[in-house]
C-alpha positions as a printed NumPy array, in Angstrom:
array([[109.56 ,  84.013,  91.395],
       [110.859,  87.559,  91.014],
       [108.873,  90.325,  89.328],
       [110.574,  93.655,  88.546],
       [109.131,  97.   ,  87.465],
       [111.1  , 100.137,  86.584],
       [109.257, 103.352,  87.473],
       [110.018, 107.055,  87.269],
       [108.975, 108.328,  90.698],
       [107.413, 107.659,  94.085],
       [103.838, 107.918,  92.828],
       [104.437, 105.24 ,  90.205],
       [106.325, 103.165,  92.777],
       [103.325, 103.26 ,  95.134],
       [100.973, 102.257,  92.294],
       [103.262,  99.353,  91.363],
       [103.547,  98.226,  94.981],
       [ 99.751,  98.24 ,  95.267],
       [ 99.522,  96.133,  92.086],
       [101.974,  93.587,  93.513],
       [100.017,  93.437,  96.775],
       [ 96.744,  92.901,  94.904],
       [ 98.359,  90.094,  92.886],
       [ 99.255,  88.124,  96.017],
       [102.608,  89.389,  97.238],
       [102.939,  90.509, 100.863],
       [104.677,  93.722, 101.99 ],
       [107.548,  91.53 , 103.202],
       [108.062,  90.328,  99.621],
       [108.159,  93.769,  97.974],
       [111.348,  95.841,  97.818],
       [112.229,  99.255,  96.461],
       [115.626, 100.418,  95.218],
       [116.909, 103.802,  94.082],
       [120.478, 104.693,  93.188],
       [120.905, 107.204,  95.989],
       [120.652, 105.748,  99.49 ],
       [118.691, 108.714, 100.833],
       [116.073, 108.467,  98.088],
       [115.845, 104.721,  98.542],
       [115.332, 105.066, 102.298],
       [112.802, 107.887, 101.893],
       [110.741, 105.95 ,  99.332],
       [110.959, 102.703, 101.298],
       [109.729, 104.471, 104.426],
       [106.996, 106.355, 102.548],
       [105.661, 103.242, 100.815],
       [106.08 , 100.961, 103.839],
       [107.861,  98.164, 101.976],
       [110.681,  95.87 , 103.017],
       [114.385,  96.718, 103.12 ],
       [116.864,  94.329, 101.566],
       [118.794,  93.297, 104.627],
       [120.572,  90.482, 106.372],
       [117.802,  87.917, 105.925],
       [117.757,  88.449, 102.154],
       [121.487,  88.837, 101.567],
       [123.13 ,  86.777, 104.255],
       [125.829,  87.969, 106.621],
       [128.752,  87.813, 104.175],
       [127.111,  89.97 , 101.489],
       [125.621,  92.383, 104.015],
       [129.052,  93.025, 105.54 ],
       [130.738,  93.179, 102.113],
       [128.294,  95.897, 101.036],
       [129.879,  98.229, 103.573],
       [133.011,  98.23 , 101.406],
       [131.394,  98.116,  97.961],
       [130.579, 100.974,  95.621],
       [126.873, 101.849,  95.465],
       [126.549, 100.161,  92.063],
       [128.151,  96.947,  93.342],
       [125.947,  97.064,  96.437],
       [122.777,  97.501,  94.366],
       [123.666,  94.632,  92.034],
       [124.42 ,  92.405,  95.029],
       [121.057,  93.251,  96.567],
       [119.228,  92.54 ,  93.309],
       [120.992,  89.199,  92.946],
       [119.979,  88.299,  96.522],
       [116.356,  88.726,  95.401],
       [116.772,  86.215,  92.588],
       [117.913,  88.318,  89.634],
       [120.778,  87.101,  87.476],
       [124.   ,  89.07 ,  87.223],
       [123.023,  90.234,  83.716],
       [119.578,  91.35 ,  84.902],
       [121.095,  93.16 ,  87.896],
       [123.5  ,  95.038,  85.603],
       [120.655,  96.028,  83.272],
       [118.475,  97.294,  86.123],
       [121.388,  99.107,  87.774],
       [121.742, 101.118,  84.552],
       [118.098, 102.172,  84.962],
       [118.832, 103.266,  88.527],
       [121.789, 105.299,  87.209],
       [119.258, 107.234,  85.097],
       [117.291, 108.223,  88.206],
       [114.603, 105.611,  87.911],
       [113.269, 103.503,  90.777],
       [113.097,  99.73 ,  90.89 ],
       [110.228,  97.886,  92.56 ],
       [110.919,  94.185,  93.07 ],
       [108.45 ,  91.564,  94.242],
       [110.166,  88.318,  95.176],
       [108.829,  85.077,  96.595],
       [112.37 ,  83.69 ,  96.663],
       [114.018,  86.204,  99.032]])
């Protein structure tokens, strides 16, 4: 099961992460995405949640992301967490607007 919340900033992201943790997800099942890599890394480090990496994406997608645009990379990462292509496109548009995505996934 994948649960997604769109938030405006790091404070809201932290509140959402805490809600997911209280509802039974572990830190290893909660992910944070922002459009800009630096912001994504900063927020992931600050909130102490999981990175979407090799174990979630698999070797082929992880390597392919090196050559993809940021939008393609983000959609690939979202799909690896259980979102459909249509959902990933919709949420990537939110990231384009500067919002942050918090994803809790039991399927990753």
